[in-house]
């Protein structure tokens, strides 16, 4: 299959169920199979965010499979599923269902990471993000800068205060897709050259001011993140890692 998969989940994040047609299907070991469709509501693991999980079922409900892994390669999203009953084949109509608890948790963690980046920028630091992970228990933002122990302690306190201020604002989280690269650079504050030319730049705004290039899912309002706890800040090999967790408690 050559056509890229439409990521319905990014443009319409609220629906957690959708009917699609299987376009390709191949057998795997241990009663698993891999399939692709023209569109998907499952988020594929990318941008430091884990994939969605859930299930698919046939139109008549006689075939059900658990979706365990979702990945994207060259624009094609592949879903790996384990059969619970019945079978699936190319051309079948199926209902996709995303596990809500996982989607919500991953969206909260990703939005928290973007809010941390906004807080760092608000503190006057124009540090580049080298990498990021928004996996539960492993969430972190890695900045291309080195800080001394004293600088890290001072930065930790400032960062806590700014995160608290931003959470209390409770901004709407907005997403825009921008075709013009000059406009995208203006909106994010740097040239996102790592995004392939010919593709729009998807920008998320979790606070006022500049946005961030981002291909993940997000909460509707920053208060939906809950609380953000900076777990650790450490510098190593010309980088500083800000590890964080989220809580279900009220925003500070």
Short mmCIF file of C-alpha atoms in Angstrom, two decimals, residues 11-196:
data_model
loop_
_atom_site.label_atom_id
_atom_site.label_comp_id
_atom_site.label_asym_id
_atom_site.label_seq_id
_atom_site.Cartn_x
_atom_site.Cartn_y
_atom_site.Cartn_z
CA UNK A 11 -7.13 16.62 13.57
CA UNK A 12 -10.06 15.22 15.55
CA UNK A 13 -8.72 14.06 18.95
CA UNK A 14 -12.07 13.74 20.76
CA UNK A 15 -13.61 10.68 19.02
CA UNK A 16 -12.25 7.42 20.41
CA UNK A 17 -14.22 5.20 18.00
CA UNK A 18 -14.33 5.21 14.22
CA UNK A 19 -15.18 2.83 11.40
CA UNK A 20 -12.46 2.22 8.81
CA UNK A 21 -11.70 -0.25 6.03
CA UNK A 22 -8.67 -2.51 6.34
CA UNK A 23 -6.46 -1.97 3.29
CA UNK A 24 -3.73 -4.51 4.00
CA UNK A 25 -3.31 -7.36 6.46
CA UNK A 26 -0.46 -9.79 7.14
CA UNK A 27 -0.05 -12.68 9.55
CA UNK A 28 2.44 -12.62 12.43
CA UNK A 29 3.38 -15.17 15.08
CA UNK A 30 1.43 -15.98 18.26
CA UNK A 31 -2.01 -15.32 16.77
CA UNK A 32 -1.07 -11.72 15.97
CA UNK A 33 -1.52 -9.87 12.71
CA UNK A 34 -0.55 -6.46 11.33
CA UNK A 35 -2.94 -4.28 9.41
CA UNK A 36 -3.13 -0.82 7.86
CA UNK A 37 -6.09 1.34 6.87
CA UNK A 38 -6.60 4.56 4.94
CA UNK A 39 -7.00 6.44 8.22
CA UNK A 40 -6.67 5.71 11.92
CA UNK A 41 -7.74 7.11 15.26
CA UNK A 42 -4.85 5.26 16.94
CA UNK A 43 -1.85 7.47 17.68
CA UNK A 44 1.36 5.78 16.47
CA UNK A 45 4.41 5.97 18.74
CA UNK A 46 6.34 9.08 17.65
CA UNK A 47 7.64 12.39 18.96
CA UNK A 48 8.48 10.80 22.30
CA UNK A 49 4.83 9.82 22.92
CA UNK A 50 3.72 6.19 23.36
CA UNK A 51 1.22 4.70 20.97
CA UNK A 52 -2.46 4.24 21.69
CA UNK A 53 -3.82 0.80 22.45
CA UNK A 54 -7.37 -0.55 22.27
CA UNK A 55 -9.28 -2.93 20.05
CA UNK A 56 -10.91 -3.44 16.69
CA UNK A 57 -14.09 -5.38 16.01
CA UNK A 58 -15.87 -6.42 12.85
CA UNK A 59 -19.10 -4.73 11.80
CA UNK A 60 -21.11 -7.74 13.00
CA UNK A 61 -19.14 -8.01 16.26
CA UNK A 62 -18.12 -11.60 15.57
CA UNK A 63 -14.40 -10.79 15.26
CA UNK A 64 -12.48 -8.89 17.94
CA UNK A 65 -8.76 -8.17 18.31
CA UNK A 66 -6.67 -6.24 20.85
CA UNK A 67 -4.46 -3.55 19.31
CA UNK A 68 -1.15 -3.81 21.14
CA UNK A 69 1.28 -1.70 19.13
CA UNK A 70 0.96 1.11 16.56
CA UNK A 71 3.89 2.47 14.56
CA UNK A 72 4.44 4.74 11.57
CA UNK A 73 7.00 4.30 8.78
CA UNK A 74 7.17 6.54 5.71
CA UNK A 75 3.70 7.83 6.50
CA UNK A 76 2.10 4.38 6.73
CA UNK A 77 0.61 3.46 10.11
CA UNK A 78 0.80 -0.23 10.99
CA UNK A 79 -1.31 -1.70 13.80
CA UNK A 80 -0.24 -4.95 15.46
CA UNK A 81 -3.15 -6.79 17.05
CA UNK A 82 -3.83 -10.09 18.78
CA UNK A 83 -6.98 -12.00 17.85
CA UNK A 84 -9.50 -12.57 20.60
CA UNK A 85 -12.05 -14.22 18.31
CA UNK A 86 -12.80 -14.41 14.59
CA UNK A 87 -10.51 -13.20 11.81
CA UNK A 88 -9.79 -10.10 9.76
CA UNK A 89 -8.75 -9.54 6.14
CA UNK A 90 -8.12 -6.73 3.67
CA UNK A 91 -11.40 -5.13 2.63
CA UNK A 92 -13.13 -5.73 5.99
CA UNK A 93 -14.94 -2.87 7.69
CA UNK A 94 -13.94 -2.58 11.35
CA UNK A 95 -14.67 -0.34 14.31
CA UNK A 96 -11.54 1.06 15.93
CA UNK A 97 -11.75 1.79 19.66
CA UNK A 98 -8.97 3.58 21.56
CA UNK A 99 -8.40 2.91 25.26
CA UNK A 100 -9.37 6.24 26.83
CA UNK A 101 -7.26 6.03 30.00
CA UNK A 102 -4.03 5.63 28.04
CA UNK A 103 -4.84 8.39 25.54
CA UNK A 104 -5.67 10.81 28.36
CA UNK A 105 -2.51 9.97 30.32
CA UNK A 106 -0.25 10.30 27.28
CA UNK A 107 -1.88 13.58 26.25
CA UNK A 108 -1.42 15.01 29.76
CA UNK A 109 2.24 13.99 29.80
CA UNK A 110 2.91 15.46 26.35
CA UNK A 111 1.17 18.73 27.19
CA UNK A 112 3.14 18.90 30.44
CA UNK A 113 6.37 18.57 28.48
CA UNK A 114 5.38 21.38 26.13
CA UNK A 115 4.39 23.57 29.07
CA UNK A 116 7.81 22.99 30.64
CA UNK A 117 9.42 24.15 27.38
CA UNK A 118 7.26 27.28 27.45
CA UNK A 119 8.21 27.94 31.07
CA UNK A 120 11.92 27.62 30.23
CA UNK A 121 11.51 30.09 27.38
CA UNK A 122 9.58 32.50 29.62
CA UNK A 123 12.50 32.44 32.04
CA UNK A 124 14.65 33.91 29.28
CA UNK A 125 16.40 30.75 28.11
CA UNK A 126 16.56 30.07 24.36
CA UNK A 127 17.83 26.52 24.84
CA UNK A 128 17.27 24.04 22.03
CA UNK A 129 15.49 20.78 22.84
CA UNK A 130 17.76 17.86 21.97
CA UNK A 131 15.20 15.13 22.69
CA UNK A 132 12.12 14.39 24.76
CA UNK A 133 10.22 11.46 26.19
CA UNK A 134 6.62 11.56 27.38
CA UNK A 135 6.40 7.95 28.56
CA UNK A 136 4.89 7.36 32.02
CA UNK A 137 7.64 7.17 34.65
CA UNK A 138 10.28 8.25 32.11
CA UNK A 139 9.07 11.71 31.09
CA UNK A 140 11.89 14.16 30.42
CA UNK A 141 12.99 17.09 28.29
CA UNK A 142 16.66 17.22 27.27
CA UNK A 143 18.08 20.66 26.55
CA UNK A 144 21.36 21.30 24.71
CA UNK A 145 22.97 23.25 27.55
CA UNK A 146 25.16 22.49 30.58
CA UNK A 147 24.40 23.90 34.04
CA UNK A 148 26.50 23.81 37.19
CA UNK A 149 25.04 22.37 40.38
CA UNK A 150 24.34 25.86 41.71
CA UNK A 151 22.71 26.88 38.43
CA UNK A 152 20.56 23.76 38.48
CA UNK A 153 19.31 24.48 42.02
CA UNK A 154 18.45 28.05 41.11
CA UNK A 155 16.83 27.00 37.85
CA UNK A 156 14.75 24.32 39.61
CA UNK A 157 13.17 26.89 41.91
CA UNK A 158 12.48 29.34 39.09
CA UNK A 159 11.03 26.59 36.92
CA UNK A 160 8.68 25.39 39.66
CA UNK A 161 7.37 28.93 40.13
CA UNK A 162 6.85 29.56 36.42
CA UNK A 163 5.11 26.21 35.87
CA UNK A 164 2.77 27.01 38.73
CA UNK A 165 1.98 30.42 37.24
CA UNK A 166 1.25 28.96 33.82
CA UNK A 167 -0.99 26.22 35.20
CA UNK A 168 -3.02 28.75 37.17
CA UNK A 169 -3.63 30.72 33.96
CA UNK A 170 -5.45 27.70 32.50
CA UNK A 171 -4.86 28.54 28.84
CA UNK A 172 -6.65 26.85 25.96
CA UNK A 173 -4.35 24.45 24.12
CA UNK A 174 -4.38 25.32 20.42
CA UNK A 175 -3.00 23.48 17.40
CA UNK A 176 -2.24 24.96 13.97
CA UNK A 177 -0.86 23.48 10.77
CA UNK A 178 1.29 25.96 8.84
CA UNK A 179 2.46 25.44 5.26
CA UNK A 180 4.72 28.50 4.97
CA UNK A 181 8.12 27.81 6.57
CA UNK A 182 8.86 31.47 7.27
CA UNK A 183 5.54 31.80 9.10
CA UNK A 184 6.22 28.59 11.03
CA UNK A 185 9.63 29.92 12.10
CA UNK A 186 8.00 33.14 13.28
CA UNK A 187 5.44 31.23 15.36
CA UNK A 188 7.94 28.90 17.06
CA UNK A 189 11.00 31.18 17.26
CA UNK A 190 13.37 29.05 15.18
CA UNK A 191 13.50 27.33 11.79
CA UNK A 192 12.12 23.75 12.11
CA UNK A 193 14.40 22.35 9.40
CA UNK A 194 14.09 18.79 10.72
CA UNK A 195 10.51 18.60 9.43
CA UNK A 196 10.56 17.38 5.80
#
